[in-house]
mmCIF file with all atom_site columns, C-alpha atoms in Angstrom:
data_model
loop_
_atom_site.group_PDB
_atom_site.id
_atom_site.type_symbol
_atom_site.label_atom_id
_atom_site.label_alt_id
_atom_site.label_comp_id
_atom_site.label_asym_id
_atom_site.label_entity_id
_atom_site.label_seq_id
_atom_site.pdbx_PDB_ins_code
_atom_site.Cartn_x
_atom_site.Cartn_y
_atom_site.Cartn_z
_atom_site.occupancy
_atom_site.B_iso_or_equiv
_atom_site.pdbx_formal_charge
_atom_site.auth_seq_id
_atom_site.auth_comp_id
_atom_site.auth_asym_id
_atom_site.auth_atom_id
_atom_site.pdbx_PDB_model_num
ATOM 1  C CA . UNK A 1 1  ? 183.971 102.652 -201.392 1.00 0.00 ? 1  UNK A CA 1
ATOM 2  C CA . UNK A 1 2  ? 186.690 103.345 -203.855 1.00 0.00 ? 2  UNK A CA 1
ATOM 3  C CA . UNK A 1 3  ? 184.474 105.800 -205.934 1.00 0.00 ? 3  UNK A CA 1
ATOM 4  C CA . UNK A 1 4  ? 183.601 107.683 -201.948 1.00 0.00 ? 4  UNK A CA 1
ATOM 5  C CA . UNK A 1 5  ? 187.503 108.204 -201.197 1.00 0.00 ? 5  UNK A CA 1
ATOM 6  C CA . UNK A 1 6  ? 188.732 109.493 -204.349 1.00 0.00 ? 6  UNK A CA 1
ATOM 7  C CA . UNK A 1 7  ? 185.717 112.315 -204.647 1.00 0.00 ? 7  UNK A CA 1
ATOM 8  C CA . UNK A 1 8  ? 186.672 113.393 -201.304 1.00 0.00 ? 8  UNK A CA 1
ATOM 9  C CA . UNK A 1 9  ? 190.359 113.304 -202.183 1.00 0.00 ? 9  UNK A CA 1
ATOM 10 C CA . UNK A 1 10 ? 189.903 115.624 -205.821 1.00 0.00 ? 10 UNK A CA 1
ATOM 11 C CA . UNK A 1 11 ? 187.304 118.019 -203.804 1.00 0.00 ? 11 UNK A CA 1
ATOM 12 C CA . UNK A 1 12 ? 184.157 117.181 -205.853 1.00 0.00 ? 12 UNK A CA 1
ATOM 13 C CA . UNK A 1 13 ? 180.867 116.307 -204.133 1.00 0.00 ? 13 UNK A CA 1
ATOM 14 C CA . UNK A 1 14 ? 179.226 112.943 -203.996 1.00 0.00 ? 14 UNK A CA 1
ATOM 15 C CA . UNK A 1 15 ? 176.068 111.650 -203.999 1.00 0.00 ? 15 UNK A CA 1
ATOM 16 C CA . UNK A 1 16 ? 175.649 108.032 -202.141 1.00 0.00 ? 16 UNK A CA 1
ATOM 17 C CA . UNK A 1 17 ? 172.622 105.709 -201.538 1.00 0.00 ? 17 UNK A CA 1
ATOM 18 C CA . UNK A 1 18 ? 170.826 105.060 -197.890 1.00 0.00 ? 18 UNK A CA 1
ATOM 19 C CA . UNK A 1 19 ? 172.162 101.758 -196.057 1.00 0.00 ? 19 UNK A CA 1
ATOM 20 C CA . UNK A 1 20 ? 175.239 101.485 -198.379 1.00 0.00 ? 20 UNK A CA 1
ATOM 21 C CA . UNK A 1 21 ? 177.723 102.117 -195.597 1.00 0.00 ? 21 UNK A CA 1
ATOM 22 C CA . UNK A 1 22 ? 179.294 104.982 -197.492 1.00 0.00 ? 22 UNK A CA 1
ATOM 23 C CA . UNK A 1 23 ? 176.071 107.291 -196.538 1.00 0.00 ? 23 UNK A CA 1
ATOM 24 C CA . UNK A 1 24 ? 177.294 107.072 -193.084 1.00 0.00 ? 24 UNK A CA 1
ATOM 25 C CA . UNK A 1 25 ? 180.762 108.297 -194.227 1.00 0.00 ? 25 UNK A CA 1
ATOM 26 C CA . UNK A 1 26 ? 179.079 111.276 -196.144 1.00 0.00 ? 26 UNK A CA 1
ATOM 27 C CA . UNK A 1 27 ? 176.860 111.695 -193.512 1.00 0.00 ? 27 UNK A CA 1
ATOM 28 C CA . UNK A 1 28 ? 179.762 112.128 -191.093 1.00 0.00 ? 28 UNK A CA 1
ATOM 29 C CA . UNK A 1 29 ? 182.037 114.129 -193.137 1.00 0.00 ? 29 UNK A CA 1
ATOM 30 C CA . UNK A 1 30 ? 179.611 116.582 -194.492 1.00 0.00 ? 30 UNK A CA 1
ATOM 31 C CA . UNK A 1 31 ? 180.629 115.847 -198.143 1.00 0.00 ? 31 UNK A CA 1
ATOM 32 C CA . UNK A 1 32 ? 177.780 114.922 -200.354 1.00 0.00 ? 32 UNK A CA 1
ATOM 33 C CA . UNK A 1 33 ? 173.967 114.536 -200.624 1.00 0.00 ? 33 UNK A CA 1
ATOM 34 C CA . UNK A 1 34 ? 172.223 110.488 -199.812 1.00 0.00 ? 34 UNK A CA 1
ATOM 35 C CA . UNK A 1 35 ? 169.170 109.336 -201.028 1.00 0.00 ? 35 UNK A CA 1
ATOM 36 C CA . UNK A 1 36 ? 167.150 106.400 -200.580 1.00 0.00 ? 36 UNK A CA 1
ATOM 37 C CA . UNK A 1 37 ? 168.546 103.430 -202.486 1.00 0.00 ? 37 UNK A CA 1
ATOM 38 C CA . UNK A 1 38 ? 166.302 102.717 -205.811 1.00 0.00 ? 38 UNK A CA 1
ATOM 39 C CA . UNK A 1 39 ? 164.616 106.191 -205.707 1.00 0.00 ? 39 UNK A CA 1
ATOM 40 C CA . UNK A 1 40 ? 164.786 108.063 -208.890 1.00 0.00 ? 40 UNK A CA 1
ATOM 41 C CA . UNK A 1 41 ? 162.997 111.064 -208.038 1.00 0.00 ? 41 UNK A CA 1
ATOM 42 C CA . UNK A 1 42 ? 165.207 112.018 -205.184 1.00 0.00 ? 42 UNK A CA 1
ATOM 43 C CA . UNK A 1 43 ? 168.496 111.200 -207.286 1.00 0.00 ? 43 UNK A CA 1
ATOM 44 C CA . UNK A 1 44 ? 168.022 113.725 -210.122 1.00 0.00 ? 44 UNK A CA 1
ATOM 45 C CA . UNK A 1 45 ? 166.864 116.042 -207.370 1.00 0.00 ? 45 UNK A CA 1
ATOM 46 C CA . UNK A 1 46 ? 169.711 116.107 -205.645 1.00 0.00 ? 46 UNK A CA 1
ATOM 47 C CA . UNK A 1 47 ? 171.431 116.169 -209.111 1.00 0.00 ? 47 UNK A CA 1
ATOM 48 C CA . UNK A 1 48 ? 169.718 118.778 -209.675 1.00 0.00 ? 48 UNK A CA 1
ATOM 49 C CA . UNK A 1 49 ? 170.718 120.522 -206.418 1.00 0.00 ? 49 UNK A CA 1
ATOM 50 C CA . UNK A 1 50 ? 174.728 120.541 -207.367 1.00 0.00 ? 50 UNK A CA 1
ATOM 51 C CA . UNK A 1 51 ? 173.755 121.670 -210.710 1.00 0.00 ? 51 UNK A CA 1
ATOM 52 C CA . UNK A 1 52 ? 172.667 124.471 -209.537 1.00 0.00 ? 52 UNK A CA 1
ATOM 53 C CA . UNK A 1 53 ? 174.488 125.506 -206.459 1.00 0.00 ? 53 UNK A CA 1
ATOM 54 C CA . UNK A 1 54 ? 178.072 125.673 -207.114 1.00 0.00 ? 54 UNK A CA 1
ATOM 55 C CA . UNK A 1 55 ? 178.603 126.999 -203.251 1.00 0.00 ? 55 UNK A CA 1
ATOM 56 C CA . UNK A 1 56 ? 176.906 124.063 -201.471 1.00 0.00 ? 56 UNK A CA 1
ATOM 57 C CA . UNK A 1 57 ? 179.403 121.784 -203.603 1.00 0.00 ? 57 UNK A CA 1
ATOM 58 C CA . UNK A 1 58 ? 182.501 123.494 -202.636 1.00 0.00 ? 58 UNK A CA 1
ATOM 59 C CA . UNK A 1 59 ? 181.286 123.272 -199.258 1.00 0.00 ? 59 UNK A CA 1
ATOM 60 C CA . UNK A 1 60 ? 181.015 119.386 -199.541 1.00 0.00 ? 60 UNK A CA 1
ATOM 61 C CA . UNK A 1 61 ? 183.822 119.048 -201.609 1.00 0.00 ? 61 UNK A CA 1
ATOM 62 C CA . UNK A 1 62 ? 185.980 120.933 -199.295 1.00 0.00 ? 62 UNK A CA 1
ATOM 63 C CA . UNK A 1 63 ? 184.636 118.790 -196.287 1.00 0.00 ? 63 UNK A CA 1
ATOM 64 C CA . UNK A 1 64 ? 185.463 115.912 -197.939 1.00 0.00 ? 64 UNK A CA 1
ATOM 65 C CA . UNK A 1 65 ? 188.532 116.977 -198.817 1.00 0.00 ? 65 UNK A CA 1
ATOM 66 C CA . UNK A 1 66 ? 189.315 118.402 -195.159 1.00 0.00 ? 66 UNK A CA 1
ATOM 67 C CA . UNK A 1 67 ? 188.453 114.938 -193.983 1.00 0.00 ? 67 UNK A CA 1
ATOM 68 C CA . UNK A 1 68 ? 190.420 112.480 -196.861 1.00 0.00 ? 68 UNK A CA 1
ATOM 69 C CA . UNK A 1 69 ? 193.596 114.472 -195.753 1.00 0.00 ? 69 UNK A CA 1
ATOM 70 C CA . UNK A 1 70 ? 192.902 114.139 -192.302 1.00 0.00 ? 70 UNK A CA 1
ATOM 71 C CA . UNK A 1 71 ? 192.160 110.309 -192.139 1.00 0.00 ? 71 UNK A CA 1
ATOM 72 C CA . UNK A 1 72 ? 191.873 108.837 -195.485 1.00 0.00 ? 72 UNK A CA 1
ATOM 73 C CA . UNK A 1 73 ? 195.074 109.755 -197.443 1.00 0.00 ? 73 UNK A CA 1
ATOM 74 C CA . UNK A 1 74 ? 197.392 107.569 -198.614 1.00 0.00 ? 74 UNK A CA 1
ATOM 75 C CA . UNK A 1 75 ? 199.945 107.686 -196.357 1.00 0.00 ? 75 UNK A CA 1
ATOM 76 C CA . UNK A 1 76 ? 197.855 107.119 -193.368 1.00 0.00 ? 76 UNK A CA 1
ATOM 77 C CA . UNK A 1 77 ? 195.976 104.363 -195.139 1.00 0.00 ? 77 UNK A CA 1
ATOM 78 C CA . UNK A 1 78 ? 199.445 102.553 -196.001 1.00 0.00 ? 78 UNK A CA 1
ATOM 79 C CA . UNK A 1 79 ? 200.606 102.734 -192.630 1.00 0.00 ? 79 UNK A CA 1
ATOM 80 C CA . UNK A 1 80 ? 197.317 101.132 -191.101 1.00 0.00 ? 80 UNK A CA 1
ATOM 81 C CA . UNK A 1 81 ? 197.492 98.463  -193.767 1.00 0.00 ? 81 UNK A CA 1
ATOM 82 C CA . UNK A 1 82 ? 200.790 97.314  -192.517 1.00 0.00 ? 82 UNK A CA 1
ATOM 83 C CA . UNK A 1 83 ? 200.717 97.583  -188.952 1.00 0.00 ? 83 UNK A CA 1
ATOM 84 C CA . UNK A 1 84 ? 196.953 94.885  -189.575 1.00 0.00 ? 84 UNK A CA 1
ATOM 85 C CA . UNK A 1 85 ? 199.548 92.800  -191.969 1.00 0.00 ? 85 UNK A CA 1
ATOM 86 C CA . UNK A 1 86 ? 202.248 92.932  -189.084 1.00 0.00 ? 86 UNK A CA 1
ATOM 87 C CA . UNK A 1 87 ? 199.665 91.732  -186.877 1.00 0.00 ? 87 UNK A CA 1
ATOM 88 C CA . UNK A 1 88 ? 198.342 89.016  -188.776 1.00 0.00 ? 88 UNK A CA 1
ATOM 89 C CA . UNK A 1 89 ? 201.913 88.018  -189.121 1.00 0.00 ? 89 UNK A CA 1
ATOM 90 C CA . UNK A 1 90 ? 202.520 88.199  -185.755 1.00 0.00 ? 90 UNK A CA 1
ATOM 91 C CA . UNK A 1 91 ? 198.852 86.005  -184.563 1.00 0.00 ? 91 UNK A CA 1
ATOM 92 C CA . UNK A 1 92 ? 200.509 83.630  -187.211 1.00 0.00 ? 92 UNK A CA 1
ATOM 93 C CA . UNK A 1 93 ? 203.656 83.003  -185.041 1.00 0.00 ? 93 UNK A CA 1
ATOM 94 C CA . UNK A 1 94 ? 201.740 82.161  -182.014 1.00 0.00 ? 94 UNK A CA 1
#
């Protein structure tokens, strides 16, 4: 969830649909609202909700920030992605 990732890495709040994998991450991480997939009404209300309260979205913007530098930053991403390459290369060899 490309879109997930870079909110929590500039700060800003997200909002997420239910069963979409990235509600669990926001869930977790304490860094946006989730509503159920296909419902309108609840989307603009929790539109609605950062609208209007500017300290509830630098309290999930900072949480997801707090957590992107913690486990989803670049540097720790690029490392993960090629220790899994250097062991696909090394299952290869076998």
């Amino acid at each position: 969830p490309n879109k997930l990732f870079e909110a929590m890495m500039l700060a800003k709040p997200i909002v997420v649909a239910e069963r979409t994998h990235a509600d669990a991450l926001v869930r977790r991480h304490g860094c946006g609202l989730v509503v159920p997939y296909g419902d309108w009404d609840a989307l603009e209300a929790a539109l609605a909700t950062l609208a209007t309260e500017p300290a509830l979205c630098r309290q999930l913007g900072s949480a997801g920030r707090a957590a992107y530098e913690a486990l989803y930053n670049w540097e720790l991403m690029a490392s993960r992605l090629l220790a899994l390459y250097a062991e696909l290369g090394a299952a290869k060899m076998r």
